[in-house]
Amino acid sequence: MPIYTGRWHGKKRYFGLHYDLHAGPNDTELGVRANDKYLVPMFERLGVDFVQTDCKGHPGYTSWYSEVPEASVSPGVKKDALKGWRRATRKLDLPLHCHYSGIWDDAAGKKHRAWCRMDADGKRVPGKMCPRSPYLEELLIPQMMELIDRYEVDGFWVDGDIWATEPCYCSKCRRAFKSATGIAKPPVATDDPDWRSWFEFTLKSFEEYVTRYCEAVHAHKKGVLVCSNWLQTFQHPGEPRVPTDWISGDNTWVFGLDRGRCEARFISTRGKPWDVMIWSFYSSHGMGDPKSPWTFKPVEMVQQEAAVVAALGGSVQVYENPGGLRNGQLVPWRVERLRQVGRFVKSRRTLCQGTETIPQVAVLHSEHPAHAHASKNIRNSIDVAPIQGAVYSMLENHYGVDILDEWALEPRLEEFPAVVAPEQNDMSVEMVIRLKQYVETGGCLLVSGAEAIDRFGTLFLGVARGKVESEARFHVPAADGSFDGYSAAWRLVKATRAESIGQLATSPLLDERLLPHPAATLYRVGEGAVAYIPFDIFRYFDYNRYPLASAFIGEVAHALIGELPIQVYAPACVDVILRQKQDRKLVHLINRASGIPNRPNDGTIDEIPPVGPIEISVQLEKKPKKVYLAFENGDLEWKYSKKEGQLTVDLDQVHIHAAVVIEK
């Protein structure tokens, strides 16, 4: 089956505004200030290329006068806001998308309990639709058709979909599951041997539901685009089978920088147009905490999040919801701040859009363990901690990192000098075979976890099996000291053919209390090499982020990989993103520092201090035509050694996001 590669509105539609209100039964002034006279100057001030507006949120009430028989129109609709947004966007030639809540619809659930998902106890779950219920054909699709015909909308951003989906035990779903798998009863517990089949059935049911509304929209009017929020993203690995037109997700409202670092690196491998939506506001203590109301983010905080997305080739949209204003009004001072974000983003389009990765390190995010151990929520249940730990630690050691599942990595495996398989204990047998072949023919592979030895074998890793300690703690040497490591399972191997990297100890007195077990091993296999860390180092790093743990990972990686064609030496807070566009190599440098450090009661990033110095070494056969710094002002010097075939670039500092551009 061919993969649907999606569509977008063209290259110039790069920076967008998302505005939603989630209309409810208690609203009183919806649409009062949503008219073209007010909106046109606001959109012009923002400088947006596309907009998404309120339509139907999780309460299930529309903020326009829907005439679909099953519709629930908020009693607070005083003026047709969609008509105002359509008129304003027409005057400015902007695409208009609708924010529409899919699986989550409280009002439809109250009207039709039989449409709601059923839990394992036989109780209907309020407001969460069963994907096999009449909801799709009697409400969702008819309303999309109504919006296309009446307002000529250009697209739908469907919210409350994959992340609101859990297994449904209604009679329709039970019968379909039995028919598809032959299993008489769907399991209840996640440790049931049939759970993976049940999870994959639930996921397939959801994907079929999304496919049906995508196909309905595409058949009704060519050119109208559809996206399902968070579908085909970091926590949904595997072949992107659903015919959505682009990929998007709204990033975490607080501490979103880390999540964006992984999401953007994964989504960029899906083969579709994509963006990440950044919240313009945040709350320090979680959604709904009355003592921690929403507040607007500092401009530089939003720019920092946006830089990651732009550097990896994605578009950016910002989510704005102006507090208690329910009448369609935007806040001028907030618009002015968002204008600064827009200028930051759009100034990067020419160099960032349409780029490809320069492969260095691929972090394997296998879809097989994700499905094997998933819990009940289709999106938020997947354990991504080891993947995150691998990405964050490799970035702190200034490698260029991409995240690929088996579907994306297998055909491109040989492009990457190195692959990290972080505690991927349930990767497919086919992937294990391919990784072994990859090493034999010159690749560098880093595997971790006590169970990795069962997948790859002692001969391939060059070690004796050794016993496994549960809930173990050992001191691991790194740099000029050690860190107290922990792992739920720690294999105490002995190097046979492999070289030892460090030696475990029972205390910080590394020279007195050593154990006869290596902290890691390195073994040359064929033309390549494999490094093995026999405990859950990447899960540990995701949880702790200790600098010495990062240093240890860097030491193992360097011993395995050696020098790469592009090397960057910079403070640990500088992320490196390596891209290429035609005859240009781009070394993106993103500063994650904050002048006011993040604290548990304050997730803001403010007063970002410039950091440096930074040195970049690039192997080149010929002297480049031009080397310059893009996006920021800085003191850049470069020299080329013909004898060594090496370009050296020295940069004094980076503030938020700069790129060293090397033209052949």
PDB file of N, CA and C in Angstrom, residues 33-42 84 87-88 91:
ATOM      1  N   ARG A  33     -16.724  40.134  19.165  1.00  0.00           N
ATOM      2  CA  ARG A  33     -15.642  40.964  18.624  1.00  0.00           C
ATOM      3  C   ARG A  33     -14.913  40.295  17.456  1.00  0.00           C
ATOM      4  N   ALA A  34     -15.454  39.209  16.925  1.00  0.00           N
ATOM      5  CA  ALA A  34     -14.792  38.484  15.831  1.00  0.00           C
ATOM      6  C   ALA A  34     -15.334  38.964  14.495  1.00  0.00           C
ATOM      7  N   ASN A  35     -14.838  40.116  14.041  1.00  0.00           N
ATOM      8  CA  ASN A  35     -15.262  40.640  12.743  1.00  0.00           C
ATOM      9  C   ASN A  35     -14.027  41.083  11.962  1.00  0.00           C
ATOM     10  N   ASP A  36     -14.191  41.199  10.662  1.00  0.00           N
ATOM     11  CA  ASP A  36     -13.044  41.502   9.812  1.00  0.00           C
ATOM     12  C   ASP A  36     -12.460  42.886  10.095  1.00  0.00           C
ATOM     13  N   LYS A  37     -13.287  43.832  10.519  1.00  0.00           N
ATOM     14  CA  LYS A  37     -12.788  45.168  10.820  1.00  0.00           C
ATOM     15  C   LYS A  37     -11.768  45.124  11.948  1.00  0.00           C
ATOM     16  N   TYR A  38     -11.997  44.257  12.927  1.00  0.00           N
ATOM     17  CA  TYR A  38     -11.093  44.117  14.072  1.00  0.00           C
ATOM     18  C   TYR A  38      -9.948  43.152  13.763  1.00  0.00           C
ATOM     19  N   LEU A  39     -10.260  42.045  13.075  1.00  0.00           N
ATOM     20  CA  LEU A  39      -9.274  40.982  12.889  1.00  0.00           C
ATOM     21  C   LEU A  39      -8.211  41.303  11.844  1.00  0.00           C
ATOM     22  N   VAL A  40      -8.574  41.974  10.773  1.00  0.00           N
ATOM     23  CA  VAL A  40      -7.608  42.247   9.697  1.00  0.00           C
ATOM     24  C   VAL A  40      -6.366  42.967  10.220  1.00  0.00           C
ATOM     25  N   PRO A  41      -6.511  44.090  10.966  1.00  0.00           N
ATOM     26  CA  PRO A  41      -5.287  44.739  11.461  1.00  0.00           C
ATOM     27  C   PRO A  41      -4.497  43.875  12.437  1.00  0.00           C
ATOM     28  N   MET A  42      -5.201  43.019  13.197  1.00  0.00           N
ATOM     29  CA  MET A  42      -4.504  42.123  14.114  1.00  0.00           C
ATOM     30  C   MET A  42      -3.673  41.098  13.345  1.00  0.00           C
ATOM     31  N   GLY A  84     -16.763  35.994  10.462  1.00  0.00           N
ATOM     32  CA  GLY A  84     -15.820  37.094  10.617  1.00  0.00           C
ATOM     33  C   GLY A  84     -14.395  36.686  10.296  1.00  0.00           C
ATOM     34  N   ARG A  87     -14.058  36.219   6.472  1.00  0.00           N
ATOM     35  CA  ARG A  87     -13.970  37.488   5.749  1.00  0.00           C
ATOM     36  C   ARG A  87     -12.579  38.108   5.907  1.00  0.00           C
ATOM     37  N   ALA A  88     -12.063  38.061   7.134  1.00  0.00           N
ATOM     38  CA  ALA A  88     -10.741  38.648   7.386  1.00  0.00           C
ATOM     39  C   ALA A  88      -9.652  37.903   6.630  1.00  0.00           C
ATOM     40  N   LYS A  91      -9.672  38.709   2.881  1.00  0.00           N
ATOM     41  CA  LYS A  91      -9.078  40.003   2.550  1.00  0.00           C
ATOM     42  C   LYS A  91      -7.554  39.938   2.522  1.00  0.00           C
TER      43      LYS A  91
END
